[in-house]
Coordinates of C-alpha atoms in Angstrom, one line a residue:
M1 CA -48.4 16.5 -47.9
K2 CA -49.0 16.4 -44.2
N3 CA -50.0 12.7 -44.3
K4 CA -46.8 11.9 -46.2
I5 CA -44.7 13.7 -43.5
K6 CA -46.7 11.9 -40.8
R7 CA -46.0 8.5 -42.4
R8 CA -42.3 9.3 -42.6
F9 CA -42.2 10.4 -39.0
I10 CA -44.0 7.2 -37.8
L11 CA -41.7 5.0 -40.0
I12 CA -38.6 6.7 -38.3
I13 CA -40.0 6.1 -34.8
L14 CA -40.6 2.5 -35.7
M15 CA -37.1 2.1 -37.0
I16 CA -35.6 3.5 -33.9
I17 CA -37.7 1.2 -31.8
L18 CA -36.6 -1.7 -33.8
I19 CA -32.9 -0.8 -33.5
I20 CA -33.3 -0.4 -29.7
F21 CA -35.0 -3.8 -29.5
I22 CA -32.3 -5.5 -31.6
R23 CA -29.5 -4.0 -29.5
I24 CA -31.1 -4.9 -26.2
S25 CA -31.6 -8.4 -27.4
L26 CA -28.0 -8.7 -28.4
K27 CA -26.7 -7.3 -25.2
P28 CA -24.8 -9.6 -22.9
Q29 CA -26.7 -10.7 -19.8
A30 CA -25.5 -8.4 -17.0
D31 CA -27.1 -10.1 -14.1
V32 CA -25.3 -13.4 -14.3
P33 CA -22.1 -13.4 -12.4
K34 CA -19.0 -14.7 -14.2
K35 CA -16.3 -16.7 -12.5
E36 CA -12.9 -17.3 -14.0
Q37 CA -10.0 -19.3 -12.4
I38 CA -6.6 -17.6 -12.5
D39 CA -3.5 -19.5 -13.2
I40 CA -1.1 -19.0 -10.3
S41 CA 1.3 -21.8 -11.1
V42 CA 4.1 -19.3 -11.5
M43 CA 4.0 -19.2 -7.6
G44 CA 5.0 -22.8 -7.3
E45 CA 4.6 -24.0 -3.8
E46 CA 4.2 -20.5 -2.4
V47 CA 0.8 -19.5 -1.1
P48 CA -0.8 -16.0 -1.5
V49 CA -1.4 -14.5 2.0
K50 CA -2.4 -10.9 1.0
I51 CA -4.1 -9.1 -1.9
I52 CA -3.8 -5.4 -2.4
T53 CA -5.5 -3.3 -5.1
L54 CA -3.4 -1.0 -7.3
N55 CA -6.4 0.9 -8.6
N56 CA -10.1 1.1 -8.6
S57 CA -10.7 -0.7 -12.0
M58 CA -10.2 -3.9 -13.7
T59 CA -8.9 -2.2 -16.9
S60 CA -8.7 -4.2 -20.1
G61 CA -5.8 -3.5 -22.3
E62 CA -2.2 -4.5 -22.8
N63 CA -1.2 -6.4 -19.7
Y64 CA -2.6 -4.0 -17.1
E65 CA -1.5 -4.8 -13.5
I66 CA -4.4 -4.6 -11.1
A67 CA -3.3 -6.0 -7.8
Y68 CA -0.2 -7.2 -5.9
L69 CA -0.1 -10.6 -4.2
L70 CA 2.2 -11.2 -1.2
G71 CA 3.4 -14.9 -1.0
D72 CA 4.1 -16.7 2.3
K73 CA 7.9 -16.9 1.3
G74 CA 8.2 -13.2 1.0
N75 CA 7.9 -12.8 -2.8
I76 CA 5.7 -10.2 -4.4
Y77 CA 3.6 -11.1 -7.4
V78 CA 1.4 -9.0 -9.7
L79 CA -2.1 -9.9 -10.9
C80 CA -2.4 -8.9 -14.6
H81 CA -5.2 -8.6 -17.1
D82 CA -4.9 -8.6 -20.9
T83 CA -7.6 -8.6 -23.5
E84 CA -8.3 -12.3 -23.0
K85 CA -7.4 -13.4 -19.6
Y86 CA -6.0 -12.8 -16.1
Y87 CA -2.6 -14.1 -15.1
V88 CA 0.0 -13.8 -12.3
D89 CA 3.6 -12.9 -12.7
L90 CA 6.6 -12.5 -10.3
W91 CA 7.0 -8.8 -9.9
N92 CA 10.5 -7.2 -10.5
P93 CA 12.4 -10.3 -9.3
E94 CA 15.8 -8.6 -10.1
F95 CA 15.2 -6.0 -7.4
W96 CA 13.6 -8.3 -4.8
K97 CA 16.2 -11.0 -5.0
N98 CA 17.4 -12.0 -1.5
I99 CA 14.8 -9.7 0.1
E100 CA 12.0 -11.3 2.2
V101 CA 8.9 -9.1 2.2
V102 CA 6.6 -9.5 5.2
D103 CA 4.0 -6.9 4.3
I104 CA 2.7 -4.7 1.5
C105 CA 0.2 -1.9 1.3
A106 CA -1.0 0.7 -1.1
Q107 CA -2.6 4.1 -1.0
R108 CA -6.1 4.4 -2.3
R109 CA -5.3 7.6 -4.2
W110 CA -3.7 5.5 -7.0
T111 CA -0.2 6.8 -6.3
Y112 CA 2.3 4.9 -4.1
A113 CA 2.7 1.4 -2.7
A114 CA 5.1 0.2 0.0
A115 CA 6.7 -3.0 1.3
L116 CA 8.3 -4.0 4.6
D117 CA 11.0 -6.6 4.7
N118 CA 11.9 -9.0 7.6
E119 CA 14.8 -6.7 8.7
G120 CA 12.6 -3.7 9.1
N121 CA 13.4 -1.8 5.9
V122 CA 10.7 0.1 4.0
Y123 CA 10.5 0.3 0.2
V124 CA 8.3 2.7 -1.7
W125 CA 7.3 3.0 -5.3
K126 CA 4.8 4.7 -7.6
K127 CA 1.8 2.4 -8.6
E128 CA 0.0 4.7 -10.8
Y129 CA -0.2 4.0 -14.6
L130 CA -1.2 7.2 -16.2
S131 CA 1.2 9.6 -17.9
S132 CA 1.5 12.8 -15.9
E133 CA 2.0 14.8 -19.1
S134 CA -0.7 13.4 -21.4
G135 CA -3.0 11.6 -18.9
E136 CA -3.2 8.6 -21.3
A137 CA -2.5 5.1 -20.1
E138 CA 1.0 3.9 -20.6
T139 CA 1.9 0.6 -22.2
A140 CA 3.3 -2.3 -20.2
T141 CA 6.9 -1.5 -21.4
E142 CA 6.6 2.2 -20.4
K143 CA 5.2 1.4 -17.0
R144 CA 8.1 -1.1 -16.3
Q145 CA 10.6 1.6 -17.2
N146 CA 9.0 4.1 -15.0
W147 CA 9.1 1.8 -11.9
E148 CA 11.6 3.2 -9.4
I149 CA 11.7 1.3 -6.1
K150 CA 13.3 3.4 -3.3
K151 CA 14.6 2.0 0.0
L152 CA 14.0 4.5 2.8
G153 CA 17.4 4.8 4.3
N154 CA 17.0 7.7 6.8
I155 CA 14.4 6.2 9.2
P156 CA 14.7 3.7 12.0
K157 CA 13.8 0.1 11.6
V158 CA 10.1 -0.4 11.1
N159 CA 7.8 -3.1 12.6
E160 CA 4.5 -2.2 11.0
I161 CA 3.3 -0.3 7.9
Y162 CA -0.2 1.1 7.0
A163 CA -1.5 3.0 4.0
T164 CA -4.5 5.3 4.0
Y165 CA -6.0 7.5 1.4
N166 CA -2.8 9.5 0.5
Q167 CA -0.4 8.8 3.4
F168 CA 1.7 6.0 5.0
V169 CA 1.9 5.3 8.7
F170 CA 5.0 3.5 10.2
V171 CA 5.5 2.0 13.6
T172 CA 9.2 1.9 14.4
E173 CA 11.1 -0.6 16.6
E174 CA 11.0 2.0 19.3
E175 CA 7.2 2.1 19.0
N176 CA 7.0 5.6 17.6
V177 CA 4.1 6.1 15.2
C178 CA 4.8 8.5 12.3
M179 CA 2.9 9.7 9.3
W180 CA 4.3 10.5 5.9
S181 CA 3.4 11.3 2.3
P182 CA 5.9 10.6 -0.5
E183 CA 4.5 13.5 -2.4
D184 CA 6.0 15.9 0.3
N185 CA 9.5 14.3 0.4
E186 CA 10.6 11.2 -1.4
N187 CA 13.5 10.4 0.8
P188 CA 12.5 11.5 4.4
D189 CA 14.1 11.2 7.8
M190 CA 12.2 11.3 11.1
S191 CA 12.1 15.2 11.1
D192 CA 10.1 15.1 7.8
M193 CA 7.4 12.9 9.3
E194 CA 4.4 13.9 11.5
M195 CA 4.6 12.1 14.8
I196 CA 1.3 10.5 16.2
E197 CA 0.8 10.5 20.0
T198 CA -0.6 7.2 21.2
E199 CA -0.2 5.7 24.6
T200 CA -0.9 2.1 23.4
P201 CA -0.1 0.1 20.2
I202 CA -2.3 0.8 17.2
L203 CA -4.4 -1.8 15.4
N204 CA -5.1 0.1 12.2
V205 CA -5.4 3.4 10.4
A206 CA -7.6 4.8 7.8
A207 CA -8.3 8.4 6.3
S208 CA -10.6 10.6 4.5
E209 CA -9.5 13.7 2.6
E210 CA -9.9 15.7 5.7
A211 CA -8.6 13.6 8.6
V212 CA -6.7 10.5 9.6
F213 CA -8.4 7.9 11.8
I214 CA -6.4 5.7 14.4
L215 CA -7.7 2.6 16.1
D216 CA -5.6 1.7 19.1
E217 CA -5.2 -1.5 21.1
N218 CA -7.8 -0.4 23.6
H219 CA -10.3 -0.3 20.7
T220 CA -10.5 3.4 20.9
L221 CA -10.9 5.4 17.8
W222 CA -9.2 8.7 17.3
S223 CA -8.9 11.3 14.5
M224 CA -6.0 13.4 13.6
E225 CA -6.8 16.7 11.9
N226 CA -4.6 19.8 11.6
G227 CA -2.1 18.2 14.0
A228 CA -4.8 17.8 16.8
K229 CA -5.8 14.4 18.1
N230 CA -9.5 14.0 19.0
F231 CA -11.4 11.2 20.8
L232 CA -14.2 9.8 18.5
K233 CA -15.5 6.5 19.9
D234 CA -14.8 3.6 22.4
N235 CA -15.5 -0.1 21.6
V236 CA -14.5 0.0 18.0
K237 CA -13.7 -3.5 16.7
G238 CA -12.1 -2.5 13.4
I239 CA -11.8 0.1 10.6
V240 CA -11.2 -0.5 6.9
Q241 CA -9.9 2.1 4.4
G242 CA -12.2 2.7 1.5
Y243 CA -11.3 5.0 -1.4
K244 CA -11.9 8.4 0.2
G245 CA -13.4 7.2 3.4
L246 CA -13.7 4.3 5.8
V247 CA -15.9 1.6 7.3
I248 CA -16.2 1.2 11.0
Q249 CA -17.3 -1.9 12.9
M250 CA -18.4 -1.8 16.6
M251 CA -17.6 -4.4 19.2
D252 CA -21.1 -4.3 20.8
S253 CA -23.0 -4.6 17.5
E254 CA -20.8 -6.9 15.3
N255 CA -23.5 -7.2 12.7
E256 CA -23.5 -3.5 12.0
I257 CA -21.0 -1.4 10.0
Y258 CA -20.9 2.4 9.7
I259 CA -19.8 4.1 6.4
H260 CA -18.1 7.5 6.5
N261 CA -17.5 9.5 3.3
I262 CA -18.1 6.7 0.7
D263 CA -21.1 8.0 -1.1
L264 CA -22.0 4.8 -3.1
L265 CA -22.3 2.7 0.0
K266 CA -24.5 5.1 1.9
K267 CA -28.2 4.5 3.0
R268 CA -29.5 7.9 3.6
D269 CA -32.3 6.9 6.1
E270 CA -30.0 5.7 8.9
T271 CA -27.2 8.1 10.0
V272 CA -25.0 8.5 13.2
T273 CA -22.5 11.2 14.0
F274 CA -19.1 10.6 15.7
A275 CA -17.9 13.4 17.9
D276 CA -20.6 15.7 16.6
K277 CA -18.6 16.0 13.4
Y278 CA -18.1 12.9 11.3
E279 CA -21.4 11.6 9.8
A280 CA -21.8 8.0 9.0
T281 CA -24.5 5.8 7.7
K282 CA -25.4 2.4 9.1
I283 CA -25.9 -1.0 7.4
V284 CA -27.2 -4.0 9.4
F285 CA -26.7 -7.6 8.6
E286 CA -28.4 -10.6 10.1
D287 CA -25.1 -12.3 11.2
K288 CA -21.8 -11.0 12.7
I289 CA -19.3 -9.6 10.3
S290 CA -15.8 -11.1 10.0
S291 CA -14.1 -9.2 7.3
I292 CA -14.7 -6.3 4.8
S293 CA -13.1 -5.1 1.6
V294 CA -14.0 -1.6 0.2
N295 CA -13.1 0.5 -2.9
G296 CA -14.6 3.5 -4.7
Y297 CA -17.4 1.4 -6.3
G298 CA -18.6 -0.9 -3.6
A299 CA -17.8 -3.3 -0.9
V300 CA -17.9 -7.0 0.1
V301 CA -18.7 -8.2 3.5
C302 CA -18.1 -11.7 4.9
T303 CA -20.1 -12.9 7.8
D304 CA -19.2 -15.4 10.6
K305 CA -21.3 -18.0 8.5
Q306 CA -18.9 -17.6 5.6
E307 CA -21.5 -15.8 3.5
F308 CA -20.6 -13.0 1.3
Y309 CA -22.5 -9.8 0.3
R310 CA -21.8 -7.1 -2.1
W311 CA -23.2 -3.7 -2.4
G312 CA -22.6 -0.3 -3.9
E313 CA -22.6 0.5 -7.6
K314 CA -23.6 -2.0 -10.3
E315 CA -21.6 -2.4 -13.5
N316 CA -23.5 -0.4 -16.1
H317 CA -23.5 -2.9 -19.0
L318 CA -26.3 -1.0 -20.9
N319 CA -24.5 2.2 -20.7
R320 CA -21.2 0.7 -21.9
Y321 CA -22.9 -1.1 -24.8
W322 CA -24.4 2.1 -26.2
W323 CA -21.6 4.7 -25.4
G324 CA -18.4 2.6 -25.4
S325 CA -16.2 3.2 -22.3
V326 CA -18.2 6.2 -21.0
H327 CA -19.0 5.6 -17.4
V328 CA -21.9 7.4 -15.8
P329 CA -21.6 6.9 -12.0
G330 CA -24.5 6.5 -9.6
I331 CA -27.1 5.3 -12.2
L332 CA -27.2 1.7 -11.1
T333 CA -26.8 0.9 -7.4
Y334 CA -27.8 -2.0 -5.2
A335 CA -30.6 -1.0 -2.9
E336 CA -29.6 -3.8 -0.5
P337 CA -26.5 -6.0 -0.1
L338 CA -26.5 -8.9 -2.7
K339 CA -25.4 -12.3 -1.7
I340 CA -22.6 -13.6 -3.9
D341 CA -20.8 -17.0 -4.0
L342 CA -17.1 -16.8 -3.1
E343 CA -16.9 -20.4 -1.9
D344 CA -14.6 -20.7 1.1
A345 CA -12.6 -17.6 0.3
K346 CA -9.6 -17.0 2.7
Y347 CA -8.5 -13.7 1.1
Y348 CA -10.5 -11.4 -1.2
A349 CA -10.3 -7.9 -2.6
V350 CA -12.9 -5.8 -4.4
I351 CA -11.3 -4.4 -7.6
G352 CA -13.6 -2.2 -9.7
Y353 CA -16.9 -4.1 -10.0
S354 CA -15.2 -7.5 -9.6
V355 CA -14.0 -9.5 -6.7
V356 CA -10.7 -11.4 -6.7
Y357 CA -10.4 -14.2 -4.1
I358 CA -8.2 -17.1 -2.9
N359 CA -10.0 -20.2 -1.5
G360 CA -9.0 -22.8 1.1
R361 CA -7.3 -24.8 -1.6
N362 CA -5.1 -21.9 -2.6
E363 CA -6.9 -21.5 -5.9
M364 CA -7.5 -17.9 -7.2
F365 CA -10.7 -16.7 -9.0
V366 CA -12.2 -13.5 -10.2
L367 CA -15.9 -13.0 -9.9
S368 CA -17.2 -10.4 -12.4
N369 CA -20.5 -9.1 -13.9
L370 CA -21.7 -8.1 -10.5

């Protein structure tokens, strides 16, 4: 009797091993990047000059919008993904008729986007595509019905717009710098906005959940927390907003970047502290860094030799194969930045685990399976 039970147990184990072997054998190769060209013929002679991410993922489904493109003639396009392909479409042309857009930006909290036209007017709309009642993804038709673009009519003309984690920062024609969240007031005037004191023009802003960071024209980095402005660092070349944190690049060490509050990009063995408060981890490259794109999963860095490196979380193909769409973060990460081929990319954006880029011939591609 015992031998019979033992044989059955061994048989079950062998069957499980066989099933695992078959499934792994059939699993798609995860380590080979896949490049697809995206049809942008709808843009005609217009050239894309900026890509902004709507959300953190490249969701498959019914015509999901994943990024906005700004054309050099002032039109806004949307990059979409259905179950078979990526494609580009003109976004809400009825509303934007006779409006020339000069800049667009989007919060990293999946909530709002904003546009600036050539006359200094600001437009804001919700970019999130989840139903607030059910939490389920809306269909393309439902999403379009819920788009409501609002022109901010009670503020002065604006020269520059920036988006952080959950705020917008505007620089007015009078060079006043003000910060505002649509969740607090959807149709504000200047009294509803928090004024930011700065003696010189600003170069960029970013934010974490606890503070807003301002880089001014003197390359000085400041923080704004609870209404107080604090000095952080001199000789800062640039800052880039991540999902809930930011990347900092210094002028005197252009091959180094510092990561604050973006867990998947951290290297635990090298840390620095700004103003004895904001901890950051350091990553060093062989060459100078010319540009960076960051999201909640990873980042891509371009060096001055036009070489591109990605690091952060890997797409977990094995986990998706066994458990459908369940995502287990932090299981697979790159120990070191991985060199990837983006040809001669002029503009690029990290979206989910993929990279969308536009090359010198104004062709658009998506590189996935990273």
